[in-house]
């Protein structure tokens, strides 16, 4: 089997070029691959956000240990979130 790589500038022409290639004798299949910049912008933004969040959490953990404080448990964190939510709800009502 032989493969041919075709690079296109505009997505609008992709469908037409693909249909034309499929009309050629001997073509078994066609597949469209987008470049990483086009197809993964959202994924790359999400990965950057996760990386930044993890770096902040790790830095906070190192700071807590340097200062000799105890790390907050998940239960304490949830209680803190619930208290903040209740406080905001009270403010909204007033």
mmCIF file of C-alpha atoms in Angstrom:
data_model
loop_
_atom_site.group_PDB
_atom_site.id
_atom_site.type_symbol
_atom_site.label_atom_id
_atom_site.label_comp_id
_atom_site.label_asym_id
_atom_site.label_seq_id
_atom_site.Cartn_x
_atom_site.Cartn_y
_atom_site.Cartn_z
ATOM 1 C CA UNK A 1 0.000 0.000 0.000
ATOM 2 C CA UNK A 2 1.182 3.540 -0.797
ATOM 3 C CA UNK A 3 0.118 6.697 1.061
ATOM 4 C CA UNK A 4 0.153 10.278 -0.158
ATOM 5 C CA UNK A 5 0.199 13.224 2.247
ATOM 6 C CA UNK A 6 -1.636 16.339 1.042
ATOM 7 C CA UNK A 7 -1.411 19.592 3.030
ATOM 8 C CA UNK A 8 -4.222 22.127 2.652
ATOM 9 C CA UNK A 9 -4.393 25.766 3.738
ATOM 10 C CA UNK A 10 -8.131 26.106 4.232
ATOM 11 C CA UNK A 11 -10.555 23.768 5.983
ATOM 12 C CA UNK A 12 -13.334 24.757 3.563
ATOM 13 C CA UNK A 13 -11.618 22.891 0.739
ATOM 14 C CA UNK A 14 -10.937 19.753 2.768
ATOM 15 C CA UNK A 15 -14.277 18.125 1.990
ATOM 16 C CA UNK A 16 -14.009 18.813 -1.745
ATOM 17 C CA UNK A 17 -10.435 17.552 -2.026
ATOM 18 C CA UNK A 18 -11.296 14.440 -0.016
ATOM 19 C CA UNK A 19 -14.287 13.654 -2.274
ATOM 20 C CA UNK A 20 -12.149 14.163 -5.381
ATOM 21 C CA UNK A 21 -9.455 11.824 -4.056
ATOM 22 C CA UNK A 22 -12.075 9.159 -3.224
ATOM 23 C CA UNK A 23 -13.168 9.224 -6.900
ATOM 24 C CA UNK A 24 -9.718 8.101 -8.037
ATOM 25 C CA UNK A 25 -9.342 4.451 -8.953
ATOM 26 C CA UNK A 26 -7.516 2.385 -6.333
ATOM 27 C CA UNK A 27 -8.170 4.704 -3.379
ATOM 28 C CA UNK A 28 -8.984 2.533 -0.391
ATOM 29 C CA UNK A 29 -9.688 5.248 2.179
ATOM 30 C CA UNK A 30 -9.127 8.890 3.025
ATOM 31 C CA UNK A 31 -8.445 10.358 6.449
ATOM 32 C CA UNK A 32 -8.234 13.987 7.517
ATOM 33 C CA UNK A 33 -5.674 14.959 10.163
ATOM 34 C CA UNK A 34 -5.612 18.459 11.578
ATOM 35 C CA UNK A 35 -2.462 20.022 12.873
ATOM 36 C CA UNK A 36 -1.993 20.191 16.614
ATOM 37 C CA UNK A 37 -2.480 23.979 16.653
ATOM 38 C CA UNK A 38 -5.919 23.758 15.069
ATOM 39 C CA UNK A 39 -7.420 20.707 16.727
ATOM 40 C CA UNK A 40 -5.993 20.902 20.233
ATOM 41 C CA UNK A 41 -6.151 24.565 21.241
ATOM 42 C CA UNK A 42 -8.752 23.815 23.897
ATOM 43 C CA UNK A 43 -6.824 20.785 25.152
ATOM 44 C CA UNK A 44 -3.603 22.785 25.334
ATOM 45 C CA UNK A 45 -5.356 25.533 27.339
ATOM 46 C CA UNK A 46 -6.775 22.911 29.701
ATOM 47 C CA UNK A 47 -3.372 21.296 30.128
ATOM 48 C CA UNK A 48 -1.793 24.672 30.885
ATOM 49 C CA UNK A 49 -4.490 25.393 33.484
ATOM 50 C CA UNK A 50 -4.017 22.017 35.161
ATOM 51 C CA UNK A 51 -0.253 22.452 35.180
ATOM 52 C CA UNK A 52 -0.537 25.913 36.747
ATOM 53 C CA UNK A 53 -3.024 24.641 39.348
ATOM 54 C CA UNK A 54 -0.803 21.728 40.296
ATOM 55 C CA UNK A 55 2.249 23.989 40.525
ATOM 56 C CA UNK A 56 0.366 26.369 42.831
ATOM 57 C CA UNK A 57 -0.811 23.461 45.005
ATOM 58 C CA UNK A 58 2.703 22.023 45.183
ATOM 59 C CA UNK A 59 4.174 25.421 46.085
ATOM 60 C CA UNK A 60 1.547 25.849 48.791
ATOM 61 C CA UNK A 61 2.334 22.392 50.154
ATOM 62 C CA UNK A 62 6.066 23.217 50.306
ATOM 63 C CA UNK A 63 5.324 26.504 52.078
ATOM 64 C CA UNK A 64 3.121 24.762 54.674
ATOM 65 C CA UNK A 65 5.858 22.245 55.380
ATOM 66 C CA UNK A 66 8.533 24.974 55.637
ATOM 67 C CA UNK A 67 6.407 26.841 58.144
ATOM 68 C CA UNK A 68 5.732 23.658 60.116
ATOM 69 C CA UNK A 69 1.982 23.927 59.748
ATOM 70 C CA UNK A 70 -0.318 20.948 59.342
ATOM 71 C CA UNK A 71 -1.811 20.314 55.899
ATOM 72 C CA UNK A 72 -5.568 20.750 55.657
ATOM 73 C CA UNK A 73 -7.574 17.525 55.296
ATOM 74 C CA UNK A 74 -10.103 17.032 52.517
ATOM 75 C CA UNK A 75 -12.930 17.023 55.080
ATOM 76 C CA UNK A 76 -11.752 20.352 56.520
ATOM 77 C CA UNK A 77 -11.529 21.788 53.017
ATOM 78 C CA UNK A 78 -15.112 20.702 52.217
ATOM 79 C CA UNK A 79 -16.344 22.212 55.488
ATOM 80 C CA UNK A 80 -14.566 25.457 54.604
ATOM 81 C CA UNK A 81 -16.204 25.498 51.157
ATOM 82 C CA UNK A 82 -19.638 24.847 52.669
ATOM 83 C CA UNK A 83 -19.145 27.644 55.212
ATOM 84 C CA UNK A 84 -18.107 30.033 52.430
ATOM 85 C CA UNK A 85 -21.107 29.000 50.359
ATOM 86 C CA UNK A 86 -23.437 29.604 53.324
ATOM 87 C CA UNK A 87 -21.822 33.003 53.956
ATOM 88 C CA UNK A 88 -22.328 34.029 50.326
ATOM 89 C CA UNK A 89 -25.925 32.801 50.399
ATOM 90 C CA UNK A 90 -26.582 34.903 53.525
ATOM 91 C CA UNK A 91 -25.102 37.960 51.809
ATOM 92 C CA UNK A 92 -27.258 37.356 48.743
ATOM 93 C CA UNK A 93 -30.431 37.180 50.836
ATOM 94 C CA UNK A 94 -29.672 40.450 52.684
#
